[in-house]
Short mmCIF file of N, CA, C and O in Angstrom, two decimals:
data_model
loop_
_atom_site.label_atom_id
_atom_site.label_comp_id
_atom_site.label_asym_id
_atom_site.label_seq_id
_atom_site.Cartn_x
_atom_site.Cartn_y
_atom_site.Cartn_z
N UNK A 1 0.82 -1.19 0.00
CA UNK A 1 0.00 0.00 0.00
C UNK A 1 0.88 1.27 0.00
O UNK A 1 0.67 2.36 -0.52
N UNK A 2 2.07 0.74 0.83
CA UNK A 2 2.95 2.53 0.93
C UNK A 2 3.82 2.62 -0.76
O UNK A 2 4.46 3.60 -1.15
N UNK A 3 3.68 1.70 -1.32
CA UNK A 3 3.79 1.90 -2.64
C UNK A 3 3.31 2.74 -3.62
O UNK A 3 3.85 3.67 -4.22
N UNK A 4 2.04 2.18 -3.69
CA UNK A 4 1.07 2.94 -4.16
C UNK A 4 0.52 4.28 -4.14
O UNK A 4 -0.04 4.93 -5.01
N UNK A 5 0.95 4.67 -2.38
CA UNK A 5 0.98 5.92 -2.06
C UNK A 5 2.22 7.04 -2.37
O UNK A 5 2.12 8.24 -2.63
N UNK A 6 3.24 6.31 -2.27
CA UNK A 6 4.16 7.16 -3.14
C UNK A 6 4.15 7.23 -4.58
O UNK A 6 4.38 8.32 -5.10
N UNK A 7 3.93 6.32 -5.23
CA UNK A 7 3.24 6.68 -6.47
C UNK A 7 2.23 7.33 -7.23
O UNK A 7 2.31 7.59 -8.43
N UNK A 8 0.97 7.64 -6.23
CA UNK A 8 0.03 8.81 -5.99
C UNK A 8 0.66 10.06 -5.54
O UNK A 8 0.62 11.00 -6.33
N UNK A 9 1.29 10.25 -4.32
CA UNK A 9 2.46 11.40 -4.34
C UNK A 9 3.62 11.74 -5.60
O UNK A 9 4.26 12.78 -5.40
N UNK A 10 3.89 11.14 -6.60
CA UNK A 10 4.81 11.30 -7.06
C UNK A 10 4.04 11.90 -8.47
O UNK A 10 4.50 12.75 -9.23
N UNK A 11 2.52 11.07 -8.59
CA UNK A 11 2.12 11.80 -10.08
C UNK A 11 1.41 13.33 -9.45
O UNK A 11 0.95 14.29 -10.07
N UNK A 12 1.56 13.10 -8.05
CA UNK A 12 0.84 14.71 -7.38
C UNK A 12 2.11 15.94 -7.65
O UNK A 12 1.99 17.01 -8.25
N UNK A 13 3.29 15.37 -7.01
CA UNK A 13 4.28 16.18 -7.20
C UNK A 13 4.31 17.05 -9.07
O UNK A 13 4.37 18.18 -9.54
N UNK A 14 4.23 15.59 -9.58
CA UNK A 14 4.16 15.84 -11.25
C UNK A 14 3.10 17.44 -11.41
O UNK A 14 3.35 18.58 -11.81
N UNK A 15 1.83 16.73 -10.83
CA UNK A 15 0.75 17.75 -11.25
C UNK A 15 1.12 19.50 -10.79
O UNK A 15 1.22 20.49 -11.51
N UNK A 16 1.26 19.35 -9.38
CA UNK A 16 2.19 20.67 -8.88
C UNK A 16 3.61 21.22 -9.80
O UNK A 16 3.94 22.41 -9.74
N UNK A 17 4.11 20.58 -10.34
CA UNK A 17 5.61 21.31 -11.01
C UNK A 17 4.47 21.44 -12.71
O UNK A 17 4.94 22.40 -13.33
N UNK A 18 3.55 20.98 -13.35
CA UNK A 18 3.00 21.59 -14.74
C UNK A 18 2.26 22.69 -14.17
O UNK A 18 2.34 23.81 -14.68
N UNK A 19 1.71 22.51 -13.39
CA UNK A 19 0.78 24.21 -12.60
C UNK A 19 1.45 24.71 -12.52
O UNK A 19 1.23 25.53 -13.41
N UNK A 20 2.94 25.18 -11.78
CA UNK A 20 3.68 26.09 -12.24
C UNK A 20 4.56 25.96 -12.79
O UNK A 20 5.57 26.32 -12.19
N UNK A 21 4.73 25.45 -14.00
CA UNK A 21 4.97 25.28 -15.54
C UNK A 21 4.21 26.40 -16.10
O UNK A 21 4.56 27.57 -16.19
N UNK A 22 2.92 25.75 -16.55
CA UNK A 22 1.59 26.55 -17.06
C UNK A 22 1.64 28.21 -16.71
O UNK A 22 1.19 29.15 -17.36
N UNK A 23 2.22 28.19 -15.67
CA UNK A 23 1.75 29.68 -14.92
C UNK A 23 2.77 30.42 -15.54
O UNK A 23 2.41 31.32 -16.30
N UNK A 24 4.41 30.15 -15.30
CA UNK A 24 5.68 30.87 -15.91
C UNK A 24 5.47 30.93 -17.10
O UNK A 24 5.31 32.07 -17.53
N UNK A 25 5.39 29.89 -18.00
CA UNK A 25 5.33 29.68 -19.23
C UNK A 25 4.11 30.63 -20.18
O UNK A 25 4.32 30.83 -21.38
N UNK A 26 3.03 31.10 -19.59
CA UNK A 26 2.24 32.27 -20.01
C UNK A 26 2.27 32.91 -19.16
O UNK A 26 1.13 33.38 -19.17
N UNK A 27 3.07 33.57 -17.88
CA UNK A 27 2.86 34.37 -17.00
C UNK A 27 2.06 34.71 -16.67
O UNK A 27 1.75 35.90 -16.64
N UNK A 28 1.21 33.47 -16.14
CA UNK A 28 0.23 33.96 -15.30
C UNK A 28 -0.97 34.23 -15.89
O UNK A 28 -1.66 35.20 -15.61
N UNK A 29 -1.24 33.38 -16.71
CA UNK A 29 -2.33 33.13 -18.14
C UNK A 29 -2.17 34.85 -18.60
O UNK A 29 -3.12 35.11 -19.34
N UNK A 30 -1.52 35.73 -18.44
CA UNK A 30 -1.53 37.03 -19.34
C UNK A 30 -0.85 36.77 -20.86
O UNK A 30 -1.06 37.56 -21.78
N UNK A 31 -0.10 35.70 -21.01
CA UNK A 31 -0.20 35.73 -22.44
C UNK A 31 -0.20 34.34 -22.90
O UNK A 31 0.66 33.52 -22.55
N UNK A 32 -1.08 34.12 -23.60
CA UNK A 32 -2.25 33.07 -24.13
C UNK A 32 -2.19 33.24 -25.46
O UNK A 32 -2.41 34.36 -25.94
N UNK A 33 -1.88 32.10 -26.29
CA UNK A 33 -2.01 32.06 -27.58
C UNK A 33 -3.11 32.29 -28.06
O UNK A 33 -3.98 32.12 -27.20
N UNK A 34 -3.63 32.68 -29.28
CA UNK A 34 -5.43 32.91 -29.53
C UNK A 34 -5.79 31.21 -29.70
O UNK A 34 -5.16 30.22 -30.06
N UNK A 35 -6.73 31.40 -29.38
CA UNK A 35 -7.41 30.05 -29.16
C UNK A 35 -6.92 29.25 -28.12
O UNK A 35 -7.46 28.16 -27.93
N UNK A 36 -5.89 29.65 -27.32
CA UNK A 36 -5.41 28.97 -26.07
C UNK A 36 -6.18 28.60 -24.77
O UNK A 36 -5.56 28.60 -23.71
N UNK A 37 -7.46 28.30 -24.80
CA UNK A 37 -8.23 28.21 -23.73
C UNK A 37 -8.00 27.03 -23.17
O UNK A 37 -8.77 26.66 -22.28
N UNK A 38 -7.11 26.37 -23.50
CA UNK A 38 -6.51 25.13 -22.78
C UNK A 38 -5.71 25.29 -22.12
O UNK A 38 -5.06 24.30 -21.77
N UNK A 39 -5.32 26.74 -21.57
CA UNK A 39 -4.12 26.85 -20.81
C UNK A 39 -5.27 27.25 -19.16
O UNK A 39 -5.03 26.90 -18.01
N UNK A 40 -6.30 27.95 -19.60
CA UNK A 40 -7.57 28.04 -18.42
C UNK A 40 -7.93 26.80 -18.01
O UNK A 40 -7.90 26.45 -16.83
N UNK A 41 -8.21 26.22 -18.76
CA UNK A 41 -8.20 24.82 -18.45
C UNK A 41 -7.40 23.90 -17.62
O UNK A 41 -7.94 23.46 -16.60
N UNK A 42 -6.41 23.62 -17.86
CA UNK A 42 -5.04 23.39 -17.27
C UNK A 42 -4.74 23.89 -15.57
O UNK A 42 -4.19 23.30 -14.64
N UNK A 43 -5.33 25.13 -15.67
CA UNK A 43 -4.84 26.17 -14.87
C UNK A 43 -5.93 25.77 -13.85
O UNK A 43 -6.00 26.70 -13.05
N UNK A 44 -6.80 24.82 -13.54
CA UNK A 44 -7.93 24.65 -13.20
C UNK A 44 -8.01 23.48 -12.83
O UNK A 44 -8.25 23.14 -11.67
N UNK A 45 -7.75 22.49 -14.08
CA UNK A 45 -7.52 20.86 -13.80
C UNK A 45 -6.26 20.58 -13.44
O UNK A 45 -6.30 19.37 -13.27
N UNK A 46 -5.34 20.89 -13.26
CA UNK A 46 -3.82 20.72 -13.17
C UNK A 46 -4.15 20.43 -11.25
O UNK A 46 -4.26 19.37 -10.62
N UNK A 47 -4.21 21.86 -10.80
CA UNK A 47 -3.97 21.90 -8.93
C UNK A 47 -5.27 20.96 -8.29
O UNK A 47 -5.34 20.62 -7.11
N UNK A 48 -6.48 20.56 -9.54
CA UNK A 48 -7.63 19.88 -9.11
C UNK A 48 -7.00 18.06 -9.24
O UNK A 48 -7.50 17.24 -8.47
N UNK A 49 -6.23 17.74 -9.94
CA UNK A 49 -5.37 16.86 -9.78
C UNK A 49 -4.38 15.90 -9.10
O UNK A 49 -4.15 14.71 -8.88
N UNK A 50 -3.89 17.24 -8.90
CA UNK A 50 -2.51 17.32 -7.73
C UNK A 50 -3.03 17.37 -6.36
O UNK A 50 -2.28 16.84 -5.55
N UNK A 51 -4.52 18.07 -5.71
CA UNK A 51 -4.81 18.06 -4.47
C UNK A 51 -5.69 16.66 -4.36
O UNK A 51 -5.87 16.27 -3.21
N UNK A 52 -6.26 15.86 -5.40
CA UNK A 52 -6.61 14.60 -5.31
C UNK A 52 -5.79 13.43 -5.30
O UNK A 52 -6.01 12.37 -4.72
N UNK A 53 -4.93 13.74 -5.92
CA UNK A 53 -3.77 12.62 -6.27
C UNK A 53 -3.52 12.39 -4.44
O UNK A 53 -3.70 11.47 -3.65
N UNK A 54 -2.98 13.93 -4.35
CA UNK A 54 -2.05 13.95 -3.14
C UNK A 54 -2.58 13.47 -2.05
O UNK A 54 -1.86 13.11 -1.12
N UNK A 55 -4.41 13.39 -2.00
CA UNK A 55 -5.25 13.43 -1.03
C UNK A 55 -5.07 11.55 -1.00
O UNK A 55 -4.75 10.85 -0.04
N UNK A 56 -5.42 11.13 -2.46
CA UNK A 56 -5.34 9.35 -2.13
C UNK A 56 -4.12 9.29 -1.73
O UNK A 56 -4.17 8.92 -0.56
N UNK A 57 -3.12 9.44 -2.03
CA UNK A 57 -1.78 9.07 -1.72
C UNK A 57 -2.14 9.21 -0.07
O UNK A 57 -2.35 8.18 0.58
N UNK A 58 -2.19 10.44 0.52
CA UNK A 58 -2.43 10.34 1.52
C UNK A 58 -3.25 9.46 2.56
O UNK A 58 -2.88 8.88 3.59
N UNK A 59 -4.22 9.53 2.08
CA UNK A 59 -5.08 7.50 2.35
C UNK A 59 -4.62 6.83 2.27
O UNK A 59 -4.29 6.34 3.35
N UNK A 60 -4.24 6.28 1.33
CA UNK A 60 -3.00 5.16 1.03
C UNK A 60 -2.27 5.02 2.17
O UNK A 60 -2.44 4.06 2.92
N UNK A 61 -1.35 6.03 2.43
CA UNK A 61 0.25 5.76 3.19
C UNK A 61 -0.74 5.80 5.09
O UNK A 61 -0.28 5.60 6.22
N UNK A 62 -1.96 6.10 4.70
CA UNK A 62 -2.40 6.21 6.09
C UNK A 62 -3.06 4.90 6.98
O UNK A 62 -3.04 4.64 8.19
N UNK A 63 -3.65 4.22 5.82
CA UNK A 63 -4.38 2.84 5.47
C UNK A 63 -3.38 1.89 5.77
O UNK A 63 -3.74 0.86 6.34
N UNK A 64 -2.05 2.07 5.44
CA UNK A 64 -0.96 0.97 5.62
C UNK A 64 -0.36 1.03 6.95
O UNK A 64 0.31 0.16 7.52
N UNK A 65 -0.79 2.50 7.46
CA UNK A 65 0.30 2.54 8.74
C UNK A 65 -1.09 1.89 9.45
O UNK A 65 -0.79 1.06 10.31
N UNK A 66 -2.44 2.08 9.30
CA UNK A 66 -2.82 1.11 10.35
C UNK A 66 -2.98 -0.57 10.12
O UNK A 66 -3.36 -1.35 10.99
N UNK A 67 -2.71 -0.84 9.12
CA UNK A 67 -2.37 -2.43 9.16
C UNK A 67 -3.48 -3.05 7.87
O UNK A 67 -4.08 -2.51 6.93
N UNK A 68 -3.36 -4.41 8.39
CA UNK A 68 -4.42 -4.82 7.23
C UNK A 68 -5.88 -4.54 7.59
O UNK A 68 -6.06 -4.10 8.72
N UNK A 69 -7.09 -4.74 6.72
CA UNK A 69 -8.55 -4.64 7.31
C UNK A 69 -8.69 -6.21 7.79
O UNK A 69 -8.22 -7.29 7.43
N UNK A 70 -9.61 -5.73 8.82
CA UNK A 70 -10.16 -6.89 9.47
C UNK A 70 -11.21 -7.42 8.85
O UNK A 70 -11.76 -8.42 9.31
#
């Protein structure tokens, strides 16, 4: 299980370093290619990602420290 949870932490970490990717990389959605509404997007689903990922991971590594289910 603590496997799994670092592996949920690790695609969370992922999601956190493209959110601010996304952000430098158009500064801060102020410059947006035309038709770039996939960067709003991004900018939205990216940290909605990363706080879920991070949240199972967190279950995960929490689930193992109390043992198996009964």
């Amino acid at each position: 299980m603590r496997v799994i949870a670092v592996a949920l932490a690790a695609v969370s970490a992922f999601f956190v370093f493209y959110t601010a990717r996304l952000l430098v990389v158009t500064h801060f959605l102020q410059q947006t290619r035309a038709g770039g509404g996939g960067a709003y997007i991004g900018a939205v689903a990216f940290p909605v990602l990363a706080i879920a990922f991070g949240w199972a991971g967190r279950q995960c590594w929490r689930r193992a420290k109390r043992g198996p289910a009964a």
